Amino acid sequence: MTERVVVLLDMDCFYVQVEERDHPHIKGVPAAVVQYNTWKGGGIIAVNYEARGFGVKRGMRGDEARAKCPNIQLVQVPVSRGKADLTKYRNAGKEVINVLCDFSDCIERASIDEAYIDFTNVIEQKLKEFDGNKISPENLMSTWVVGYDKTEEEDKQMNKDLLSCRFWLHNLGKGSDSEPVTSRQLPKSIGCGKNFQGKEALNTREKVQKWMRSLADELSERLDIDQSANKRRAKTLTVSVRLDSDERWCSLSRSCGLPSYSAERITRLGISLIQHTNQASPRDPGWTPVIKHIGLSAGKFEDWEGASSGNIQDMFKKAAMNKSLRDEKLNSSTCNDGMPEHSDSGSFKPVTVECSSKISETSVCTSYKSCENTDKMENDVPSRSSWNNKINEQSVLSPDSTEHIPEVTKDSHEISSKSFFKNFLLRKKKYIEINSTDFTRERDGDESEILYNDDNSEKTQKEAENSDENDLDLLVSFIDEEESECSRSSESVTASDKKSGVKDSTATQDKSVVCESPDLFGSQDSEGSGKMILEDKDRINKNDSEKIRSTHKGENQNEKPKPISDGPTGSPLENNLLEKPVENNTTSCGQELHKDKNVQNSKISAKELFPNLDNYDESLLPLLPQDLRLEVERELIKHKNKQEKQFAKKLEILKYVNGSPSKRHIPTEVKNDSNCKPINPQCSEAHAVAGPSNNALLNHSNISSKKIESKQMCYSTLDEDTTGNKIAECGNFGENKSNITDSSDNIDTVECDECGCQISAFELPEHLDYHVALKLQTDIQRDMNIVPKQGTAKAIVMENKKSKGKKRGRTSKAEKYLEGKGKKNQKLDVFFKR
DNA sequence: ACGGATGGCACT
DNA sequence: TAGTGCCAT
Ligand SMILES: Nc1ccn([C@H]2C[C@H](O)[C@@H](COP(=O)(O)OP(=O)(O)OP(=O)(O)O)O2)c(=O)n1
Ligand SMILES: [Mg+2]
Ligand SMILES: [Mg+2]
């Protein structure tokens, strides 16, 4: 398997560097970036290296920093709409990624200032240029090593050290992270949020409305930019809130389809998703329990063909292509039957047509109905059906609600094609016909109008809608053809699906509760949407009402607020993992994708080529083009990792597998546990270099390589003893998992050439790594004319480890569990005591 | 009340 | 799945 060369790049004190561009005077002097400076000088989120020298750290208050470093320059994070605005840094982060794109086409955005870069291809190319010749340090004159100052004097020394360091890092990282780089430069979600602490907690409907709107404004703005820049659209909106009473808190999140990026509509959706959390009586302008956090996030992006770039022909072509694809993928679960705003009408990926096989006809009509009334309906009802076919469509069309459905829905016979897409078009056509005049007027009588200030977007939307009416007929006819070819079952959602968990006494009770305040100020909304609210709340409140109510009913007055938890939110559907589509493209570059979509799309993927990684024809591998071969190899690694993990789990040995930063996390309890046996100093550390390698250290040992070869993966287990103390273990497990052993078990121990200690064969490789690290660390320090610290490299390694420990904002699950007051323990009490 | 804003992911 | 929780920067 090809050895990979992967780099993790992380920018130095990133926000500070960004601010340096706007405030050149902070260059070279102690500086930090703070946000919200009103309280204790604000919270520090980035510190430059000069200030670090004074002991200033992230998380400190501005005042604290000034105490440590009186001359520190504090720059504030920009504020817009009353909240911190990180746009500047996001954009700068994007700049960095763009630079990296010049060097490699496989880049994974790991954070705002970090990226993984797969240099395998680049390096291979370079090596070819050397044509087998040895690479001397002179060839690496511009190469840097962390911690070195590149003076001319030190250059040569540095490059020697580079080779050493490379060796060191190489071995340190050996086996600890074989995760492939997944090419993805864009975030998968775009969100914003704000905390409202103490006195600032949102305790009135008006405040909630105001902040929801502010967040929606920001989100909308960022989504618009994202859409034009990245040709994609988010399909879901998720709102999360934290509710607080004196004694308890709970947080919850709810999602719905995101048919429009308009801030007003996002606001309405957001409000409607959390409205049921307000337990204040309908006419009470208050909001209880108070809201301490609101977050809005948009996700589930899908490609978007801009109106200008895309034409109708492209759409047909795509449809044809996707049709052939979907015939193979039987189990697609995504679905978009929402009525998006007009501006993205070109975005309907024909692949969404396949939703028709999963959505009942009534469901289709239902969602149209809700969409056609968007301006009213959305006010209260975030139609889940726009992207998730689990909506309880019967509820909306139930007998007692049909009367409220506008005439359009009565045409459901006409619009009962099996094809969702066709239905959509028919419906849309009908919609345009019907709403030819007083569409915007319709909303004026709505009592909730006071909450949702209109702009004139509806008007323009409508105008635009009329403009492409002609295309609709064309599309419908196209779908007709498609439909006749494609005989998919058009099963309705089963009755059990619809009813499950809805009709119990709790739900009924909640229903009446929420029914009283269908909109923010407790006014009665139009009946049609009111009905829909009920349906949604039935489902939501099944879980939420108890949680919310219990925020008021603290039993132990002296205790700090406790989280309120409920059990599992419902029985998960059966997942068919095998049929899950591959989400990530691990080889192709996202940017390239935009540049030349056709090429990318026509290329066969690794998954298609080797659908079964357990049984594939290895001989094919060398025959593949390099790109594809690498992709396949990455998939194989992933597959293998997965299997190993599963296997280890079965053995109940592997609780946590460490890996690269930001990719996997290790509970801090394990990471920082000083009880972790120091056999393997880097055991719990994240490593900089990924990729399998030969164990170059084996020649230090009198053991044959075969015998001690291991996967070098680190495992940790977390146990508790009778006193509740944590006991963590670190070690290796080998290819043959049955050989897992603790050093104390002393099966097959050998003597270490370096220190003479007895050590198990399994632990030897990493033990030897430790000696290498020790030596190199000492060398480096000597070369840098640093007086060696007292103690050894081992001490240094351990010290680093400690300093990397994350400060925790709250007790972890494990800790709570160990303390005997985890959420699970208190759950029942909290729930049922009133 | 005081670590805020953001993003990804494992788990169920 | 959607929702929760945790962990990361
Ligand atoms: N808890 C955190 C951690 C980081 N960041 C932001 C500010 C940082 O500048 C940026 C990058 O985080 P890093 O952890 O990479 O820290 P720095 O880049 O600031 O410093 P370093 O030079 O150590 O990477 O992310 C943040 O807002 N909150
Ligand atoms: Mg950084
Ligand atoms: Mg970083």
PDB file of C-alpha atoms in Angstrom, chain A residues 562-778:
ATOM      1  CA  LYS A 562     -28.903  20.299  37.071  1.00  0.00           C
ATOM      2  CA  PRO A 563     -29.374  19.112  33.594  1.00  0.00           C
ATOM      3  CA  ILE A 564     -32.619  17.542  32.839  1.00  0.00           C
ATOM      4  CA  SER A 565     -32.566  14.628  30.615  1.00  0.00           C
ATOM      5  CA  ASP A 566     -35.028  12.356  29.110  1.00  0.00           C
ATOM      6  CA  GLY A 567     -34.560   8.942  27.806  1.00  0.00           C
ATOM      7  CA  PRO A 568     -34.005   8.004  24.250  1.00  0.00           C
ATOM      8  CA  THR A 569     -36.105  10.148  22.018  1.00  0.00           C
ATOM      9  CA  GLY A 570     -37.715   7.235  20.358  1.00  0.00           C
ATOM     10  CA  SER A 571     -36.930   3.897  18.968  1.00  0.00           C
ATOM     11  CA  PRO A 572     -34.465   4.364  16.224  1.00  0.00           C
ATOM     12  CA  LEU A 573     -35.395   3.138  12.850  1.00  0.00           C
ATOM     13  CA  GLU A 574     -33.677   0.148  11.551  1.00  0.00           C
ATOM     14  CA  ASN A 575     -30.618   1.291   9.770  1.00  0.00           C
ATOM     15  CA  ASN A 576     -29.299  -0.474   6.837  1.00  0.00           C
ATOM     16  CA  LEU A 577     -25.707   0.411   7.081  1.00  0.00           C
ATOM     17  CA  LEU A 578     -24.727  -1.446   4.026  1.00  0.00           C
ATOM     18  CA  GLU A 579     -26.855   0.664   1.886  1.00  0.00           C
ATOM     19  CA  LYS A 580     -25.813   3.935   3.256  1.00  0.00           C
ATOM     20  CA  PRO A 581     -24.442   6.079   0.523  1.00  0.00           C
ATOM     21  CA  VAL A 582     -20.858   7.148   0.756  1.00  0.00           C
ATOM     22  CA  GLU A 583     -20.863  10.630   2.047  1.00  0.00           C
ATOM     23  CA  ASN A 584     -17.328  11.686   1.658  1.00  0.00           C
ATOM     24  CA  ASN A 585     -15.258  11.847  -1.361  1.00  0.00           C
ATOM     25  CA  THR A 586     -11.872  11.183  -0.029  1.00  0.00           C
ATOM     26  CA  THR A 587      -9.878  11.857  -3.107  1.00  0.00           C
ATOM     27  CA  SER A 588     -11.317  14.487  -5.267  1.00  0.00           C
ATOM     28  CA  CYS A 589     -10.923  18.053  -4.318  1.00  0.00           C
ATOM     29  CA  GLY A 590     -13.988  20.044  -3.607  1.00  0.00           C
ATOM     30  CA  GLN A 591     -12.710  22.994  -5.478  1.00  0.00           C
ATOM     31  CA  GLU A 592     -11.862  21.004  -8.446  1.00  0.00           C
ATOM     32  CA  LEU A 593     -15.334  19.718  -8.306  1.00  0.00           C
ATOM     33  CA  HIS A 594     -16.604  23.156  -8.946  1.00  0.00           C
ATOM     34  CA  LYS A 595     -14.173  23.878 -11.651  1.00  0.00           C
ATOM     35  CA  ASP A 596     -14.944  20.802 -13.620  1.00  0.00           C
ATOM     36  CA  LYS A 597     -17.973  19.069 -12.404  1.00  0.00           C
ATOM     37  CA  ASN A 598     -18.532  16.967 -15.425  1.00  0.00           C
ATOM     38  CA  VAL A 599     -15.186  15.363 -15.232  1.00  0.00           C
ATOM     39  CA  GLN A 600     -15.655  14.602 -11.596  1.00  0.00           C
ATOM     40  CA  ASN A 601     -19.085  13.309 -12.008  1.00  0.00           C
ATOM     41  CA  SER A 602     -18.211  10.970 -14.778  1.00  0.00           C
ATOM     42  CA  LYS A 603     -15.371   9.453 -12.839  1.00  0.00           C
ATOM     43  CA  ILE A 604     -16.003   6.159 -11.203  1.00  0.00           C
ATOM     44  CA  SER A 605     -15.620   6.145  -7.471  1.00  0.00           C
ATOM     45  CA  ALA A 606     -13.749   3.731  -5.317  1.00  0.00           C
ATOM     46  CA  LYS A 607     -16.948   2.515  -3.792  1.00  0.00           C
ATOM     47  CA  GLU A 608     -18.447   1.753  -7.137  1.00  0.00           C
ATOM     48  CA  LEU A 609     -15.375  -0.073  -8.219  1.00  0.00           C
ATOM     49  CA  PHE A 610     -14.984  -2.111  -5.073  1.00  0.00           C
ATOM     50  CA  PRO A 611     -18.342  -2.278  -3.423  1.00  0.00           C
ATOM     51  CA  ASN A 612     -17.189  -5.026  -1.157  1.00  0.00           C
ATOM     52  CA  LEU A 613     -13.923  -4.222   0.489  1.00  0.00           C
ATOM     53  CA  ASP A 614     -13.776  -7.551   2.211  1.00  0.00           C
ATOM     54  CA  ASN A 615     -13.562  -9.269  -1.068  1.00  0.00           C
ATOM     55  CA  TYR A 616     -12.045  -7.395  -3.927  1.00  0.00           C
ATOM     56  CA  ASP A 617      -9.615  -8.104  -6.655  1.00  0.00           C
ATOM     57  CA  GLU A 618      -6.296  -6.831  -5.456  1.00  0.00           C
ATOM     58  CA  SER A 619      -4.713  -7.305  -8.794  1.00  0.00           C
ATOM     59  CA  LEU A 620      -6.802  -4.492 -10.133  1.00  0.00           C
ATOM     60  CA  LEU A 621      -5.237  -1.993  -7.840  1.00  0.00           C
ATOM     61  CA  PRO A 622      -1.970  -1.374  -9.644  1.00  0.00           C
ATOM     62  CA  LEU A 623      -3.839  -0.983 -12.863  1.00  0.00           C
ATOM     63  CA  LEU A 624      -5.847   1.943 -11.684  1.00  0.00           C
ATOM     64  CA  PRO A 625      -5.013   5.541 -12.292  1.00  0.00           C
ATOM     65  CA  GLN A 626      -3.181   6.939  -9.349  1.00  0.00           C
ATOM     66  CA  ASP A 627      -5.988   9.097  -8.111  1.00  0.00           C
ATOM     67  CA  LEU A 628      -8.395   6.274  -8.083  1.00  0.00           C
ATOM     68  CA  ARG A 629      -5.909   3.887  -6.628  1.00  0.00           C
ATOM     69  CA  LEU A 630      -5.273   6.228  -3.747  1.00  0.00           C
ATOM     70  CA  GLU A 631      -8.923   6.618  -3.182  1.00  0.00           C
ATOM     71  CA  VAL A 632      -9.402   2.905  -3.060  1.00  0.00           C
ATOM     72  CA  GLU A 633      -6.541   2.585  -0.672  1.00  0.00           C
ATOM     73  CA  ARG A 634      -8.016   5.179   1.573  1.00  0.00           C
ATOM     74  CA  GLU A 635     -11.276   3.362   1.556  1.00  0.00           C
ATOM     75  CA  LEU A 636      -9.479   0.201   2.456  1.00  0.00           C
ATOM     76  CA  ILE A 637      -7.806   1.852   5.369  1.00  0.00           C
ATOM     77  CA  LYS A 638     -11.060   3.224   6.553  1.00  0.00           C
ATOM     78  CA  HIS A 639     -12.661  -0.129   6.189  1.00  0.00           C
ATOM     79  CA  LYS A 640      -9.916  -1.827   8.061  1.00  0.00           C
ATOM     80  CA  ASN A 641      -9.999   0.710  10.838  1.00  0.00           C
ATOM     81  CA  LYS A 642     -13.658   0.226  11.186  1.00  0.00           C
ATOM     82  CA  GLN A 643     -13.337  -3.486  11.413  1.00  0.00           C
ATOM     83  CA  GLU A 644     -10.595  -3.254  13.936  1.00  0.00           C
ATOM     84  CA  LYS A 645     -12.606  -0.966  16.041  1.00  0.00           C
ATOM     85  CA  GLN A 646     -15.607  -3.172  15.916  1.00  0.00           C
ATOM     86  CA  PHE A 647     -13.564  -6.169  16.715  1.00  0.00           C
ATOM     87  CA  ALA A 648     -11.917  -4.494  19.626  1.00  0.00           C
ATOM     88  CA  LYS A 649     -15.260  -3.406  20.871  1.00  0.00           C
ATOM     89  CA  LYS A 650     -16.445  -6.940  20.797  1.00  0.00           C
ATOM     90  CA  LEU A 651     -13.580  -7.876  22.968  1.00  0.00           C
ATOM     91  CA  GLU A 652     -14.585  -5.090  25.273  1.00  0.00           C
ATOM     92  CA  ILE A 653     -11.069  -3.915  25.221  1.00  0.00           C
ATOM     93  CA  LEU A 654     -11.187  -0.873  23.109  1.00  0.00           C
ATOM     94  CA  LYS A 655     -13.104   1.889  24.684  1.00  0.00           C
ATOM     95  CA  TYR A 656     -11.281   4.699  23.077  1.00  0.00           C
ATOM     96  CA  VAL A 657      -8.995   4.720  20.160  1.00  0.00           C
ATOM     97  CA  ASN A 658      -6.905   7.770  19.905  1.00  0.00           C
ATOM     98  CA  GLY A 659      -6.093   9.412  16.690  1.00  0.00           C
ATOM     99  CA  SER A 660      -5.421  12.642  14.973  1.00  0.00           C
ATOM    100  CA  PRO A 661      -6.522  15.900  16.461  1.00  0.00           C
ATOM    101  CA  SER A 662     -10.051  16.898  15.630  1.00  0.00           C
ATOM    102  CA  LYS A 663     -10.863  13.606  14.116  1.00  0.00           C
ATOM    103  CA  ARG A 664     -11.410  11.477  17.078  1.00  0.00           C
ATOM    104  CA  HIS A 665     -11.552  12.517  20.606  1.00  0.00           C
ATOM    105  CA  ILE A 666     -10.351  10.839  23.665  1.00  0.00           C
ATOM    106  CA  PRO A 667     -12.113  11.565  26.863  1.00  0.00           C
ATOM    107  CA  THR A 668     -10.023  13.790  28.987  1.00  0.00           C
ATOM    108  CA  GLU A 669     -10.311  11.348  31.777  1.00  0.00           C
ATOM    109  CA  VAL A 670      -8.164   9.073  29.790  1.00  0.00           C
ATOM    110  CA  LYS A 671      -5.936  11.623  28.218  1.00  0.00           C
ATOM    111  CA  ASN A 672      -4.837  13.215  31.411  1.00  0.00           C
ATOM    112  CA  ASP A 673      -5.027  10.371  33.737  1.00  0.00           C
ATOM    113  CA  SER A 674      -1.798  10.233  35.548  1.00  0.00           C
ATOM    114  CA  ASN A 675      -2.488   6.646  36.303  1.00  0.00           C
ATOM    115  CA  CYS A 676      -2.015   5.899  32.697  1.00  0.00           C
ATOM    116  CA  LYS A 677       0.949   3.650  32.647  1.00  0.00           C
ATOM    117  CA  PRO A 678       3.910   5.515  31.299  1.00  0.00           C
ATOM    118  CA  ILE A 679       5.023   2.624  29.239  1.00  0.00           C
ATOM    119  CA  ASN A 680       4.148   4.504  26.194  1.00  0.00           C
ATOM    120  CA  PRO A 681       4.614   8.198  26.655  1.00  0.00           C
ATOM    121  CA  GLN A 682       2.868   9.117  23.483  1.00  0.00           C
ATOM    122  CA  CYS A 683       0.090   6.742  24.061  1.00  0.00           C
ATOM    123  CA  SER A 684      -2.528   9.328  24.584  1.00  0.00           C
ATOM    124  CA  GLU A 685      -1.028  12.044  22.516  1.00  0.00           C
ATOM    125  CA  ALA A 686      -2.164  13.189  19.196  1.00  0.00           C
ATOM    126  CA  HIS A 687       0.387  12.716  16.528  1.00  0.00           C
ATOM    127  CA  ALA A 688       1.507  14.901  13.774  1.00  0.00           C
ATOM    128  CA  VAL A 689       2.376  12.391  11.162  1.00  0.00           C
ATOM    129  CA  ALA A 690       0.012   9.870   9.785  1.00  0.00           C
ATOM    130  CA  GLY A 691       0.546   6.780   7.831  1.00  0.00           C
ATOM    131  CA  PRO A 692       1.812   3.299   8.242  1.00  0.00           C
ATOM    132  CA  SER A 693       5.507   2.762   8.253  1.00  0.00           C
ATOM    133  CA  ASN A 694       8.168   0.244   8.876  1.00  0.00           C
ATOM    134  CA  ASN A 695       9.376   0.108  12.339  1.00  0.00           C
ATOM    135  CA  ALA A 696      12.791   1.554  11.973  1.00  0.00           C
ATOM    136  CA  LEU A 697      13.514   0.873  15.555  1.00  0.00           C
ATOM    137  CA  LEU A 698      13.399  -2.813  15.329  1.00  0.00           C
ATOM    138  CA  ASN A 699      17.112  -3.053  14.835  1.00  0.00           C
ATOM    139  CA  HIS A 700      17.535  -1.764  18.330  1.00  0.00           C
ATOM    140  CA  SER A 701      16.045  -4.865  19.606  1.00  0.00           C
ATOM    141  CA  ASN A 702      16.965  -8.439  19.734  1.00  0.00           C
ATOM    142  CA  ILE A 703      13.498  -9.428  18.749  1.00  0.00           C
ATOM    143  CA  SER A 704      12.629 -10.312  15.259  1.00  0.00           C
ATOM    144  CA  SER A 705      10.344  -7.934  13.554  1.00  0.00           C
ATOM    145  CA  LYS A 706       7.746 -10.522  12.849  1.00  0.00           C
ATOM    146  CA  LYS A 707       7.382 -11.381  16.415  1.00  0.00           C
ATOM    147  CA  ILE A 708       6.689  -7.974  17.756  1.00  0.00           C
ATOM    148  CA  GLU A 709       4.946  -6.404  14.909  1.00  0.00           C
ATOM    149  CA  SER A 710       1.819  -4.823  16.092  1.00  0.00           C
ATOM    150  CA  LYS A 711      -0.744  -2.450  14.850  1.00  0.00           C
ATOM    151  CA  GLN A 712       0.601   0.124  17.196  1.00  0.00           C
ATOM    152  CA  MET A 713      -2.791   1.366  17.963  1.00  0.00           C
ATOM    153  CA  CYS A 714      -3.337   2.761  21.328  1.00  0.00           C
ATOM    154  CA  TYR A 715      -6.218   1.664  23.370  1.00  0.00           C
ATOM    155  CA  SER A 716      -7.417   2.840  26.666  1.00  0.00           C
ATOM    156  CA  THR A 717      -9.919   1.466  28.983  1.00  0.00           C
ATOM    157  CA  LEU A 718     -11.643   3.270  31.696  1.00  0.00           C
ATOM    158  CA  ASP A 719     -12.724   1.387  34.718  1.00  0.00           C
ATOM    159  CA  GLU A 720     -13.816   2.279  38.110  1.00  0.00           C
ATOM    160  CA  ASP A 721     -12.820   0.705  41.334  1.00  0.00           C
ATOM    161  CA  THR A 722     -14.959   0.436  44.351  1.00  0.00           C
ATOM    162  CA  THR A 723     -14.117   3.889  45.523  1.00  0.00           C
ATOM    163  CA  GLY A 724     -15.102   5.345  42.239  1.00  0.00           C
ATOM    164  CA  ASN A 725     -11.571   6.203  41.269  1.00  0.00           C
ATOM    165  CA  LYS A 726     -10.732   6.063  37.694  1.00  0.00           C
ATOM    166  CA  ILE A 727      -8.362   3.480  36.467  1.00  0.00           C
ATOM    167  CA  ALA A 728      -7.111   4.004  33.000  1.00  0.00           C
ATOM    168  CA  GLU A 729      -4.916   1.747  31.034  1.00  0.00           C
ATOM    169  CA  CYS A 730      -2.942   2.341  27.960  1.00  0.00           C
ATOM    170  CA  GLY A 731      -1.229  -0.082  25.750  1.00  0.00           C
ATOM    171  CA  ASN A 732      -1.047  -1.618  22.356  1.00  0.00           C
ATOM    172  CA  PHE A 733      -3.024  -4.245  20.779  1.00  0.00           C
ATOM    173  CA  GLY A 734      -1.654  -6.354  18.069  1.00  0.00           C
ATOM    174  CA  GLU A 735      -2.935  -7.628  14.844  1.00  0.00           C
ATOM    175  CA  ASN A 736      -3.818 -10.764  16.647  1.00  0.00           C
ATOM    176  CA  LYS A 737      -6.130  -9.371  19.227  1.00  0.00           C
ATOM    177  CA  SER A 738      -5.978 -12.441  21.348  1.00  0.00           C
ATOM    178  CA  ASN A 739      -2.466 -11.466  22.245  1.00  0.00           C
ATOM    179  CA  ILE A 740      -3.509  -8.411  24.051  1.00  0.00           C
ATOM    180  CA  THR A 741      -1.767  -8.344  27.302  1.00  0.00           C
ATOM    181  CA  ASP A 742      -0.723  -6.107  30.054  1.00  0.00           C
ATOM    182  CA  SER A 743       2.970  -5.686  30.657  1.00  0.00           C
ATOM    183  CA  SER A 744       2.584  -7.007  34.116  1.00  0.00           C
ATOM    184  CA  ASP A 745       1.298 -10.221  32.707  1.00  0.00           C
ATOM    185  CA  ASN A 746       4.788 -10.683  31.521  1.00  0.00           C
ATOM    186  CA  ILE A 747       4.069 -13.112  28.818  1.00  0.00           C
ATOM    187  CA  ASP A 748       6.968 -13.175  26.449  1.00  0.00           C
ATOM    188  CA  THR A 749       8.945 -10.340  27.959  1.00  0.00           C
ATOM    189  CA  VAL A 750      12.195  -9.187  26.505  1.00  0.00           C
ATOM    190  CA  GLU A 751      15.000  -6.992  27.591  1.00  0.00           C
ATOM    191  CA  CYS A 752      15.249  -3.490  26.260  1.00  0.00           C
ATOM    192  CA  ASP A 753      18.627  -2.784  24.729  1.00  0.00           C
ATOM    193  CA  GLU A 754      18.471   0.793  25.794  1.00  0.00           C
ATOM    194  CA  CYS A 755      17.675   0.589  29.449  1.00  0.00           C
ATOM    195  CA  GLY A 756      17.744  -3.074  30.181  1.00  0.00           C
ATOM    196  CA  CYS A 757      14.281  -3.222  31.580  1.00  0.00           C
ATOM    197  CA  GLN A 758      12.071  -6.207  31.046  1.00  0.00           C
ATOM    198  CA  ILE A 759       9.185  -5.441  28.840  1.00  0.00           C
ATOM    199  CA  SER A 760       6.570  -7.309  26.959  1.00  0.00           C
ATOM    200  CA  ALA A 761       7.210  -7.807  23.316  1.00  0.00           C
ATOM    201  CA  PHE A 762       4.088  -5.942  22.514  1.00  0.00           C
ATOM    202  CA  GLU A 763       5.170  -2.881  24.293  1.00  0.00           C
ATOM    203  CA  LEU A 764       8.690  -2.910  23.066  1.00  0.00           C
ATOM    204  CA  PRO A 765       8.227  -0.954  19.850  1.00  0.00           C
ATOM    205  CA  GLU A 766       6.677   1.942  21.595  1.00  0.00           C
ATOM    206  CA  HIS A 767       9.008   1.662  24.468  1.00  0.00           C
ATOM    207  CA  LEU A 768      11.809   2.041  21.982  1.00  0.00           C
ATOM    208  CA  ASP A 769      10.058   4.970  20.465  1.00  0.00           C
ATOM    209  CA  TYR A 770      10.215   6.494  23.832  1.00  0.00           C
ATOM    210  CA  HIS A 771      13.956   6.176  23.914  1.00  0.00           C
ATOM    211  CA  VAL A 772      14.180   7.748  20.504  1.00  0.00           C
ATOM    212  CA  ALA A 773      12.016  10.590  21.625  1.00  0.00           C
ATOM    213  CA  LEU A 774      14.141  10.993  24.669  1.00  0.00           C
ATOM    214  CA  LYS A 775      17.296  11.147  22.692  1.00  0.00           C
ATOM    215  CA  LEU A 776      15.996  13.482  20.079  1.00  0.00           C
ATOM    216  CA  GLN A 777      14.498  15.781  22.589  1.00  0.00           C
ATOM    217  CA  THR A 778      17.802  16.008  24.354  1.00  0.00           C
TER     218      THR A 778
END
